[in-house]
Amino acid sequence: MAKDERERGQKKELLMEAAKRCFLLHGYRRTSIDDVAQEAGVAKGTVYLYFRSKEEIFREVSAAVIHKYLTEAEKAAASPGTVEERLAAALEAKVLTVHRLKSS
């Protein structure tokens, strides 16, 4: 991967993490592009280099969170044990994912 691509990916990840914190703290309606930019420590225009709108950022952040949860739940469901134990592990994976989001 070229240095520019890597830096671009890192900047997008920074913006997504900042957006995630803003959405968790303020909710979708009260979060603005300005909030995301400020949280990430970049200019507002930088956000628009990576995302067309607040809705697009929200969709990408939501997809990443859902993917993480599903990955953890699938691992738990495939682990050894009874159906009840595996279901409990999958539900625990969900709770832990949400907890980690709120703690980060």
GROMACS .gro file of C-alpha atoms in nm:
model
  104
    1MET     CA    1   0.000   0.000   0.000
    2ALA     CA    2   0.137   0.343  -0.093
    3LYS     CA    3   0.209   0.597   0.178
    4ASP     CA    4  -0.067   0.832   0.052
    5GLU     CA    5  -0.326   0.553   0.059
    6ARG     CA    6  -0.220   0.452   0.410
    7GLU     CA    7  -0.238   0.813   0.533
    8ARG     CA    8  -0.578   0.858   0.370
    9GLY     CA    9  -0.705   0.542   0.536
   10GLN     CA   10  -0.571   0.657   0.873
   11LYS     CA   11  -0.737   0.997   0.834
   12LYS     CA   12  -1.069   0.836   0.744
   13GLU     CA   13  -1.041   0.606   1.047
   14LEU     CA   14  -0.967   0.911   1.267
   15LEU     CA   15  -1.279   1.082   1.133
   16MET     CA   16  -1.494   0.773   1.186
   17GLU     CA   17  -1.373   0.735   1.546
   18ALA     CA   18  -1.444   1.104   1.610
   19ALA     CA   19  -1.790   1.070   1.455
   20LYS     CA   20  -1.861   0.760   1.661
   21ARG     CA   21  -1.776   0.948   1.982
   22CYS     CA   22  -1.994   1.242   1.877
   23PHE     CA   23  -2.291   1.024   1.784
   24LEU     CA   24  -2.264   0.831   2.111
   25LEU     CA   25  -2.236   1.148   2.316
   26HIS     CA   26  -2.485   1.375   2.139
   27GLY     CA   27  -2.696   1.150   1.917
   28TYR     CA   28  -2.743   1.180   1.543
   29ARG     CA   29  -2.957   1.494   1.541
   30ARG     CA   30  -2.734   1.701   1.769
   31THR     CA   31  -2.409   1.600   1.599
   32SER     CA   32  -2.287   1.825   1.319
   33ILE     CA   33  -2.004   1.800   1.069
   34ASP     CA   34  -1.840   2.082   1.270
   35ASP     CA   35  -1.857   1.863   1.583
   36VAL     CA   36  -1.691   1.573   1.402
   37ALA     CA   37  -1.419   1.798   1.262
   38GLN     CA   38  -1.351   1.952   1.602
   39GLU     CA   39  -1.341   1.612   1.772
   40ALA     CA   40  -1.095   1.486   1.510
   41GLY     CA   41  -0.884   1.803   1.528
   42VAL     CA   42  -0.924   1.884   1.158
   43ALA     CA   43  -1.087   2.155   0.949
   44LYS     CA   44  -1.451   2.108   0.848
   45GLY     CA   45  -1.347   2.088   0.482
   46THR     CA   46  -1.132   1.785   0.561
   47VAL     CA   47  -1.440   1.591   0.665
   48TYR     CA   48  -1.597   1.663   0.327
   49LEU     CA   49  -1.291   1.522   0.151
   50TYR     CA   50  -1.385   1.182   0.296
   51PHE     CA   51  -1.764   1.196   0.339
   52ARG     CA   52  -2.039   1.373   0.142
   53SER     CA   53  -2.270   1.420   0.440
   54LYS     CA   54  -2.336   1.350   0.806
   55GLU     CA   55  -2.569   1.072   0.696
   56GLU     CA   56  -2.287   0.904   0.503
   57ILE     CA   57  -2.058   0.918   0.807
   58PHE     CA   58  -2.334   0.777   1.026
   59ARG     CA   59  -2.400   0.492   0.783
   60GLU     CA   60  -2.031   0.397   0.768
   61VAL     CA   61  -1.989   0.418   1.146
   62SER     CA   62  -2.305   0.211   1.196
   63ALA     CA   63  -2.191  -0.050   0.945
   64ALA     CA   64  -1.853  -0.080   1.120
   65VAL     CA   65  -2.016  -0.121   1.461
   66ILE     CA   66  -2.262  -0.381   1.329
   67HIS     CA   67  -1.982  -0.570   1.155
   68LYS     CA   68  -1.779  -0.578   1.478
   69TYR     CA   69  -2.075  -0.704   1.679
   70LEU     CA   70  -2.166  -0.971   1.424
   71THR     CA   71  -1.806  -1.093   1.406
   72GLU     CA   72  -1.792  -1.128   1.784
   73ALA     CA   73  -2.135  -1.290   1.802
   74GLU     CA   74  -2.047  -1.540   1.526
   75LYS     CA   75  -1.727  -1.639   1.709
   76ALA     CA   76  -1.924  -1.687   2.029
   77ALA     CA   77  -2.197  -1.888   1.856
   78ALA     CA   78  -1.936  -2.117   1.698
   79SER     CA   79  -1.760  -2.186   2.026
   80PRO     CA   80  -1.793  -2.523   2.201
   81GLY     CA   81  -2.076  -2.573   2.443
   82THR     CA   82  -2.447  -2.624   2.463
   83VAL     CA   83  -2.691  -2.414   2.262
   84GLU     CA   84  -2.770  -2.219   2.578
   85GLU     CA   85  -2.400  -2.150   2.647
   86ARG     CA   86  -2.338  -2.040   2.289
   87LEU     CA   87  -2.645  -1.816   2.289
   88ALA     CA   88  -2.536  -1.661   2.618
   89ALA     CA   89  -2.188  -1.604   2.474
   90ALA     CA   90  -2.335  -1.437   2.163
   91LEU     CA   91  -2.552  -1.208   2.376
   92GLU     CA   92  -2.253  -1.129   2.596
   93ALA     CA   93  -2.057  -1.036   2.284
   94LYS     CA   94  -2.330  -0.784   2.198
   95VAL     CA   95  -2.333  -0.633   2.545
   96LEU     CA   96  -1.954  -0.612   2.555
   97THR     CA   97  -1.944  -0.447   2.212
   98VAL     CA   98  -2.190  -0.180   2.325
   99HIS     CA   99  -2.002  -0.135   2.654
  100ARG     CA  100  -1.669  -0.092   2.473
  101LEU     CA  101  -1.827   0.166   2.243
  102LYS     CA  102  -1.947   0.372   2.535
  103SER     CA  103  -1.612   0.339   2.714
  104SER     CA  104  -1.394   0.443   2.422
   0.00000   0.00000   0.00000
